[in-house]
PDB file of C-alpha atoms in Angstrom:
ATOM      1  CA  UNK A 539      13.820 -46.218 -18.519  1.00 96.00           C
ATOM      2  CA  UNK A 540      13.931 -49.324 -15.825  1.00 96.00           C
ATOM      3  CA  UNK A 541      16.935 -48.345 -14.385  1.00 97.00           C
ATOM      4  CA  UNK A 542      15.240 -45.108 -13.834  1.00 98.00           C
ATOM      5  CA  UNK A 543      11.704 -46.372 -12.805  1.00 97.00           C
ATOM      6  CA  UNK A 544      13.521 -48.962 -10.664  1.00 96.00           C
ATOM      7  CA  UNK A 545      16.218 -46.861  -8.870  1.00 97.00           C
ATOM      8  CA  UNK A 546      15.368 -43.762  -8.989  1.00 98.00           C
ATOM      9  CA  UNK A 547      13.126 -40.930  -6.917  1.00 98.00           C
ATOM     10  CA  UNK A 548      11.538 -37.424  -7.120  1.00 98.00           C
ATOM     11  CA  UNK A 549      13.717 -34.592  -8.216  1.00 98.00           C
ATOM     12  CA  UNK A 550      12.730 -31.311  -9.470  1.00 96.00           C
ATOM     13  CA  UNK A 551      14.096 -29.844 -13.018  1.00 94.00           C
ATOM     14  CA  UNK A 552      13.504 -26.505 -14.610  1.00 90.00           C
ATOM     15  CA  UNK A 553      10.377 -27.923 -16.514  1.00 91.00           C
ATOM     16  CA  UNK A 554       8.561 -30.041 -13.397  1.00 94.00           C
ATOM     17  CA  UNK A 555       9.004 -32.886 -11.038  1.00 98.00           C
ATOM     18  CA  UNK A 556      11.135 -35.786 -12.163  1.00 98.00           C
ATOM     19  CA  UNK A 557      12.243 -39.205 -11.323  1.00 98.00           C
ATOM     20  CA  UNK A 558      16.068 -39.220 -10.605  1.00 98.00           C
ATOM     21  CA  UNK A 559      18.349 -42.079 -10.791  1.00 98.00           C
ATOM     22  CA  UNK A 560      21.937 -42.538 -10.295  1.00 98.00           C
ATOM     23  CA  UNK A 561      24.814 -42.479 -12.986  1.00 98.00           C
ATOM     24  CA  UNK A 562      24.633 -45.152 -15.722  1.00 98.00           C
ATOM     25  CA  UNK A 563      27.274 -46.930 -18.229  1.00 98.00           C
ATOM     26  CA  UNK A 564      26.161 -49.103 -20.909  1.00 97.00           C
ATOM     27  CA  UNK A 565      26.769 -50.154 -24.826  1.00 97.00           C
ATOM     28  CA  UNK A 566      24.811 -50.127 -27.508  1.00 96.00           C
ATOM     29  CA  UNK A 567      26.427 -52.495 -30.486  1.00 95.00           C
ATOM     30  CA  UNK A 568      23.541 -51.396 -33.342  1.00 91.00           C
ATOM     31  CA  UNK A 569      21.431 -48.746 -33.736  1.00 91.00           C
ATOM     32  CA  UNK A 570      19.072 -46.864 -36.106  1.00 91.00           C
ATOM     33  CA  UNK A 571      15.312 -45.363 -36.534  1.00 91.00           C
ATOM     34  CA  UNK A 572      14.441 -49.182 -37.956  1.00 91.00           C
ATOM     35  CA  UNK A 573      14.877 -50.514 -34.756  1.00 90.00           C
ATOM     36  CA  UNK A 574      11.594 -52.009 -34.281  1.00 91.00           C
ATOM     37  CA  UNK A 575      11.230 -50.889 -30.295  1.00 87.00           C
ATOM     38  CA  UNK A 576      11.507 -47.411 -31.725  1.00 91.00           C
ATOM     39  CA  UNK A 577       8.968 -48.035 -34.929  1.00 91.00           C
ATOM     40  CA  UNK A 578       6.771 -48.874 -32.474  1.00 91.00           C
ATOM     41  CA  UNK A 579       6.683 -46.510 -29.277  1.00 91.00           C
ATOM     42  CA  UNK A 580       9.132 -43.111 -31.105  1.00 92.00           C
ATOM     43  CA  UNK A 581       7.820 -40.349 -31.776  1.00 93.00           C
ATOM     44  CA  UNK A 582       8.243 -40.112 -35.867  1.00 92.00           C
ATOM     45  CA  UNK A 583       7.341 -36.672 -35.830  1.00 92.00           C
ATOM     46  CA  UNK A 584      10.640 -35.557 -33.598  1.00 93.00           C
ATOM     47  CA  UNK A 585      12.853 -37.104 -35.619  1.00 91.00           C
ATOM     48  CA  UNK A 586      13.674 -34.463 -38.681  1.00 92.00           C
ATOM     49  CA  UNK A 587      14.357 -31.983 -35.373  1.00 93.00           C
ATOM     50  CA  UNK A 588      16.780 -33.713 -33.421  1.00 94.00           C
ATOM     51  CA  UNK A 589      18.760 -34.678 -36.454  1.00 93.00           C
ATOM     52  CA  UNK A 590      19.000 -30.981 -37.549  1.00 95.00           C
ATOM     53  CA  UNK A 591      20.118 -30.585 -34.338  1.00 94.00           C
ATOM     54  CA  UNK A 592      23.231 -32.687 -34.855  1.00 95.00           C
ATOM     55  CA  UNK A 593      23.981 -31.883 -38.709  1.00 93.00           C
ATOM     56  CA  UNK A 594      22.679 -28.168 -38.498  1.00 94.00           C
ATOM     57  CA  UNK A 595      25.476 -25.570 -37.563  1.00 94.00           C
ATOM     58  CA  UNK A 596      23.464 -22.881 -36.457  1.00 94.00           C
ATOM     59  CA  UNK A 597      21.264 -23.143 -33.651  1.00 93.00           C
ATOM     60  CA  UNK A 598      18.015 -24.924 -34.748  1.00 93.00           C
ATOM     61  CA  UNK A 599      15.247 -23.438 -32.475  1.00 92.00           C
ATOM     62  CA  UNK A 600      13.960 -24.969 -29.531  1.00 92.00           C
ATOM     63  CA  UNK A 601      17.195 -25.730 -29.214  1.00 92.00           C
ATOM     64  CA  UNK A 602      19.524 -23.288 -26.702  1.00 90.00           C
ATOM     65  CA  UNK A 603      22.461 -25.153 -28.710  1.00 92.00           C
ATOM     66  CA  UNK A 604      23.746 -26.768 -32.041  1.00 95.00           C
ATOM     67  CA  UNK A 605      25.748 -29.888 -31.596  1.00 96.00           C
ATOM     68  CA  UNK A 606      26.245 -29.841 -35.463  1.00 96.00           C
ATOM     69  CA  UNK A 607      27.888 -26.522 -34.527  1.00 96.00           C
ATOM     70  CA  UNK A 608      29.992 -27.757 -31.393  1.00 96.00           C
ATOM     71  CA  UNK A 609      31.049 -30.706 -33.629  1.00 97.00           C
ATOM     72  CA  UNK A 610      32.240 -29.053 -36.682  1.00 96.00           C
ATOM     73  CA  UNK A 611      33.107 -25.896 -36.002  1.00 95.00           C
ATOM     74  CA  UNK A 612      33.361 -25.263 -32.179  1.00 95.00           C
ATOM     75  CA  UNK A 613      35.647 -22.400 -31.020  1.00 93.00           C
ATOM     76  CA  UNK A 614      36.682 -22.381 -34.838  1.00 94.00           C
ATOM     77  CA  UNK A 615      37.708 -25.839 -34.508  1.00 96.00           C
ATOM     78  CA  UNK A 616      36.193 -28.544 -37.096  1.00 97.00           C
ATOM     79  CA  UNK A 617      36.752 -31.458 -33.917  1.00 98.00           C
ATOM     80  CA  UNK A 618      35.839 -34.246 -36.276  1.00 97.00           C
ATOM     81  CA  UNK A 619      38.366 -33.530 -38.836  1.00 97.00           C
ATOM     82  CA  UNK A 620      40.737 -33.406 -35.784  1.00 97.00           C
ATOM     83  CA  UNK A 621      39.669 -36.522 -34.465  1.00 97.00           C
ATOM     84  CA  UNK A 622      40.099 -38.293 -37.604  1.00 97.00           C
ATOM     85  CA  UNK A 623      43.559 -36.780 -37.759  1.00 98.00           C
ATOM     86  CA  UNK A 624      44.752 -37.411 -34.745  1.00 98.00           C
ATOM     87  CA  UNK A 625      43.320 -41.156 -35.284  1.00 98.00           C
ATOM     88  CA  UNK A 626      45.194 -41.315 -38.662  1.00 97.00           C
ATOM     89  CA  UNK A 627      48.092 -40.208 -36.910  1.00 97.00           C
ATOM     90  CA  UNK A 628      47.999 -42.607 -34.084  1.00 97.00           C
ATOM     91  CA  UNK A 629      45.843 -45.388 -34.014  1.00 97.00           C
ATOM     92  CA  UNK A 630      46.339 -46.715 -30.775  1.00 96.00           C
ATOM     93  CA  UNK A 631      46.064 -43.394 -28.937  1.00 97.00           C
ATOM     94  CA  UNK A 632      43.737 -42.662 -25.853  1.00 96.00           C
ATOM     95  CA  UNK A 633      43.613 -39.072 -26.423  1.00 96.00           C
ATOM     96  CA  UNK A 634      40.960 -38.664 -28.602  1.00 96.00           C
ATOM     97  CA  UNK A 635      38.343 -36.920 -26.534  1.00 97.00           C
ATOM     98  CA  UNK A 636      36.329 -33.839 -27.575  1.00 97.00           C
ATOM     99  CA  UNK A 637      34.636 -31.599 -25.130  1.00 97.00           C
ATOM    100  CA  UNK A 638      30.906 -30.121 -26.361  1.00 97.00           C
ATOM    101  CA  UNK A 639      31.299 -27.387 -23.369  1.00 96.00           C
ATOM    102  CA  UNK A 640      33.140 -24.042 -22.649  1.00 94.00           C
ATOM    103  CA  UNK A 641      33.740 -22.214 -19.742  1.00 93.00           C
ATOM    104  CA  UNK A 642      31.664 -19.852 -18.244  1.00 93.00           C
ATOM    105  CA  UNK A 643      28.665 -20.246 -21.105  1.00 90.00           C
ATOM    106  CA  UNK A 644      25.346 -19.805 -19.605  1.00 90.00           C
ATOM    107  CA  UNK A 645      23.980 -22.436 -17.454  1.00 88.00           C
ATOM    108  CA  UNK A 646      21.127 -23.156 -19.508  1.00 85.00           C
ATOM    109  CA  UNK A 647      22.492 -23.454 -22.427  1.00 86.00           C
ATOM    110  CA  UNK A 648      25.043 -26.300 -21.046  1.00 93.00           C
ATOM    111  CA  UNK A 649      24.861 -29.112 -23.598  1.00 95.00           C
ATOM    112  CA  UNK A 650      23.701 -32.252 -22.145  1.00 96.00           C
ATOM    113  CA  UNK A 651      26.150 -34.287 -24.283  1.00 97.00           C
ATOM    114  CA  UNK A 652      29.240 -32.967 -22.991  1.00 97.00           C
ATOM    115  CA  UNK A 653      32.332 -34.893 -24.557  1.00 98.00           C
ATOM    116  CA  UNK A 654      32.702 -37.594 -26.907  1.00 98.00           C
ATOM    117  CA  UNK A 655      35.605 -40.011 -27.387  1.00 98.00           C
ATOM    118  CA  UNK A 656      36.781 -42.145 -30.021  1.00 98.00           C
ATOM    119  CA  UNK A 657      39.199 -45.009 -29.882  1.00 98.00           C
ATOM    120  CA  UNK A 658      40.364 -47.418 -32.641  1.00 98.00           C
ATOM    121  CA  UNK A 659      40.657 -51.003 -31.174  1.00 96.00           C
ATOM    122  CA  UNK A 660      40.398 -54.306 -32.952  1.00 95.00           C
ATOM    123  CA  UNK A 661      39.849 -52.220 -36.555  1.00 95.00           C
ATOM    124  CA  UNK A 662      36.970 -50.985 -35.285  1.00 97.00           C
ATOM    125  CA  UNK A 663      35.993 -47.499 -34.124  1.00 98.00           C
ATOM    126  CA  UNK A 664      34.896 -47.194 -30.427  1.00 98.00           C
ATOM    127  CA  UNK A 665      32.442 -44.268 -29.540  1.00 98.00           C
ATOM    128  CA  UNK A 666      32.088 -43.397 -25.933  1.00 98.00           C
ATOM    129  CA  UNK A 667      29.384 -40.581 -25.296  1.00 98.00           C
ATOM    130  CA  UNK A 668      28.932 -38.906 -21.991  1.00 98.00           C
ATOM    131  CA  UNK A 669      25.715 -37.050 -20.620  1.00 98.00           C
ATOM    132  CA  UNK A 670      25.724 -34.670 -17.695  1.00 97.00           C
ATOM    133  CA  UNK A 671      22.029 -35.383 -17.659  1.00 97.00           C
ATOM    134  CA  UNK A 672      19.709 -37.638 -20.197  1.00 97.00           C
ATOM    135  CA  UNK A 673      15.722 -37.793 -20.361  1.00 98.00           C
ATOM    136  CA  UNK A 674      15.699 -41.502 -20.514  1.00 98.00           C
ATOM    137  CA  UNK A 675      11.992 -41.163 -22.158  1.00 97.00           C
ATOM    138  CA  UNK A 676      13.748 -39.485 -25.598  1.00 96.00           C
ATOM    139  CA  UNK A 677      17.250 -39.962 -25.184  1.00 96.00           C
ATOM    140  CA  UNK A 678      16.484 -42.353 -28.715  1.00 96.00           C
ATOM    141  CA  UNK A 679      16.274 -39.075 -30.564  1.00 96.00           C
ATOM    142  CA  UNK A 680      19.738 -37.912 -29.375  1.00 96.00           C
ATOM    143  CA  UNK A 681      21.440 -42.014 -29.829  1.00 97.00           C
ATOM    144  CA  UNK A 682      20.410 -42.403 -33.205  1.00 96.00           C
ATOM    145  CA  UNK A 683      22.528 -39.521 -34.620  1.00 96.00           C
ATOM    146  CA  UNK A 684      24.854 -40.079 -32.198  1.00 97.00           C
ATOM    147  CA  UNK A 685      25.170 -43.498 -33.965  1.00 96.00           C
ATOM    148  CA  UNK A 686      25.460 -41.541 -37.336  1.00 96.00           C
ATOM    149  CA  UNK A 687      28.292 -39.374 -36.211  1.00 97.00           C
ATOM    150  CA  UNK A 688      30.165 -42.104 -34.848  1.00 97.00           C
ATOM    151  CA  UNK A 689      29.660 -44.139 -38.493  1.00 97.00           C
ATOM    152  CA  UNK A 690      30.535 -40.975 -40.392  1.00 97.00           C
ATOM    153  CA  UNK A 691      34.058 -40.949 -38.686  1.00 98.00           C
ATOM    154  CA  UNK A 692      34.482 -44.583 -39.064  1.00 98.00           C
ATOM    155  CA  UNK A 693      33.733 -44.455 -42.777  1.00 97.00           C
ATOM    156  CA  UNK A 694      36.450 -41.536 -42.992  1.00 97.00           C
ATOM    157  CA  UNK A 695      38.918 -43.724 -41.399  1.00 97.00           C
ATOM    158  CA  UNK A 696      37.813 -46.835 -43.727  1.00 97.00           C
ATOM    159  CA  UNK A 697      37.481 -48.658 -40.275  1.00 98.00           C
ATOM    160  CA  UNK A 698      34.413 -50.698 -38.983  1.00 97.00           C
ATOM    161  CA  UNK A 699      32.129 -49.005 -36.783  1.00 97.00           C
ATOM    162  CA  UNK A 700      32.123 -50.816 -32.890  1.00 97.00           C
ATOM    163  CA  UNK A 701      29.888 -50.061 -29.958  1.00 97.00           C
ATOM    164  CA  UNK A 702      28.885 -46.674 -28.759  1.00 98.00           C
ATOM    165  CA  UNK A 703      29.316 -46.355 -25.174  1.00 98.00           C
ATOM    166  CA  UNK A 704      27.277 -44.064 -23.589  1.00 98.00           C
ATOM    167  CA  UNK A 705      27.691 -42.735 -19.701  1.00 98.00           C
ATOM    168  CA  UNK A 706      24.778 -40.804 -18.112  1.00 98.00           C
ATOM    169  CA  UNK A 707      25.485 -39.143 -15.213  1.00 98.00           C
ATOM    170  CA  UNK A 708      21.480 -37.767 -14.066  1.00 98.00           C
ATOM    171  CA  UNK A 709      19.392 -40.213 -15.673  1.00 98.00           C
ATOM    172  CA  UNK A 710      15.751 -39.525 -15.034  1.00 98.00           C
ATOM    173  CA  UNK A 711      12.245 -38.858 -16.698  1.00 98.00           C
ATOM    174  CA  UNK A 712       9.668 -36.325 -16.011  1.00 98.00           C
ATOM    175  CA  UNK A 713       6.689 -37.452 -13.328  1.00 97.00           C
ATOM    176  CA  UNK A 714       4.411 -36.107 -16.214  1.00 97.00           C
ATOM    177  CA  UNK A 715       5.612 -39.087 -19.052  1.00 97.00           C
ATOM    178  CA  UNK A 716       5.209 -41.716 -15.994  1.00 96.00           C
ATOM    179  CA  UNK A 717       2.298 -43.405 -17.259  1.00 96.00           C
ATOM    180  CA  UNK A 718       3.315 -43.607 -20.824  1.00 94.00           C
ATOM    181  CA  UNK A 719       6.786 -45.060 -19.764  1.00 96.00           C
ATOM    182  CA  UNK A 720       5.358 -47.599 -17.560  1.00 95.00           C
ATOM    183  CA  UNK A 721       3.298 -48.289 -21.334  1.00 93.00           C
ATOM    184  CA  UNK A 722       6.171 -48.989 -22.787  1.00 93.00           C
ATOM    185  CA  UNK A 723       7.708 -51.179 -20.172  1.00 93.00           C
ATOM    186  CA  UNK A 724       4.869 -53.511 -19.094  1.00 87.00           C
ATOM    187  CA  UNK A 725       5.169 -55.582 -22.494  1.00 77.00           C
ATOM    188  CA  UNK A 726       8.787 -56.377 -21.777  1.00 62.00           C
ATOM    189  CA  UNK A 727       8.606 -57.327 -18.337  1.00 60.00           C
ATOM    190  CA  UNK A 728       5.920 -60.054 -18.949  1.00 56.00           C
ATOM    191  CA  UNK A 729       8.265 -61.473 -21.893  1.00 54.00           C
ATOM    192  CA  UNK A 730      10.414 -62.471 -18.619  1.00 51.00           C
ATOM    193  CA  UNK A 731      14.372 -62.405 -18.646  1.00 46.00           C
ATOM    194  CA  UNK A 732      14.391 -63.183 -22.363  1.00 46.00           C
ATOM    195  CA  UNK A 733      12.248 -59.777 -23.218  1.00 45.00           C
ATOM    196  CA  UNK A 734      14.126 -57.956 -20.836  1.00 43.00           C
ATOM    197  CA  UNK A 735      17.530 -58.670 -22.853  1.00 39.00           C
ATOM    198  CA  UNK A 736      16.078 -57.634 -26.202  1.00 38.00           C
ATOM    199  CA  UNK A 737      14.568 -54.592 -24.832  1.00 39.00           C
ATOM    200  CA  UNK A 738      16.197 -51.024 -25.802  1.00 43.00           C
ATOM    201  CA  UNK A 739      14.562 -49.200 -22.648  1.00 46.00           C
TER     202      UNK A 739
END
C-alpha cells in the first residue's frame, strides 16, 4: 500500500478511479490470518469467500473465476499433481511454472493471478506468484491461501516450505479506500524505520 500511495497516480478501472503504481517484486517468508497486522485492520468477514475461491472448483459467485478450478483441474489438467510430479522427478528443474490463463477467454474474466511457479532449492519449496494486476488494499485475502497452496505442495513433497515471491505488475488501490489506507499506514510511519520493516503493507 506505500509503494502505491508513494509512487503511484490516478488511473481509471472498470469499478472507479484508482491510484496506479508501477510493477512490484517482493517476498514474503511467513504468512497466515494470525498475523497480527491482519487481526487488526482485515476484514474477518471476507475471509470464508476468498478461500472458497481457491479450494472451491466451481465458480464461487462474485467471482467471474475459480482458482481452485484453474489449479486442480484446468483444461482437464490437475496442475498441482503435475507440479509435484515433475518436482519428484527433477528436483533441480526450472520448469515448473503453471499458467492460470487461456487464450482468447473473455477479458473480464482474466484471472488476476496469472501463473505460479515452484522451485525446490536448499530443501525448501520456493513459490513465486505473479499478478497482472493486484488491489494492494485486499491483496491479504488472495496471499494467505496463496500461502496455503504453496504449503500443501510442500507437505506433498515432504520438503520445507520457503518464501513466496510474489510479482505485481499494476499495483494500485481504488481513490474510494484512500482514506482508510492512509488509516492503516499512519501508525507505521510514526514507528520510524523500525515500524516500517515490520509492517505487511
Amino acid at each position: 500500500m506505500r509503494h502505491v500511495t508513494d509512487s503511484g497516480g490516478p488511473a481509471l478501472d472498470d469499478r472507479g478511479p484508482i491510484i496506479e503504481a508501477p510493477a512490484v517484486l517482493f517476498e514474503i517468508n511467513a504468512l497466515s490470518w494470525d498475523d497480527p497486522i491482519l487481526r487488526c485492520h482485515g476484514d474477518p468477514g471476507k475471509i470464508p469467500l476468498y478461500a472458497s475461491k481457491f479450494s472451491e472448483r466451481s465458480i464461487v459467485p462474485p467471482f467471474k473465476y475459480s482458482y481452485g478450478g484453474r489449479l486442480r483441474q484446468f483444461l482437464g489438467v490437475d496442475q498441482l499433481g503435475w507440479i509435484s510430479d515433475v518436482l519428484r522427478a527433477k528436483p533441480y528443474t526450472k520448469s515448473g511454472w503453471i499458467s492460470l490463463t487461456a487464450p482468447g477467454e473473455p477479458p473480464d474474466a482474466v484471472p488476476c493471478l496469472t501463473s505460479l511457479a515452484f522451485r525446490l532449492r536448499a530443501g525448501r519449496l520456493v513459490m513465486t506468484a505473479a499478478f497482472r494486476s493486484q488491489n494492494a488494499y485486499t491483496c491479504y485475502l488472495n496471499y494467505v491461501p496463496l500461502r496455503g497452496i504453496q504449503r500443501e505442495v510442500a507437505d506433498g513433497l515432504t520438503v520445507g516450505c520457503g518464501p513466496m515471491r510474489v510479482f505485481v505488475d499494476v499495483p494500485h488501490i481504488y481513490t474510494a479506500d484512500e482514506e482508510r489506507v492512509g488509516r492503516i499506514l499512519r501508525p507505521s510511519e510514526r514507528a520510524g524505520p523500525k515500524g516500517r520493516t515490520t509492517e505487511a503493507a
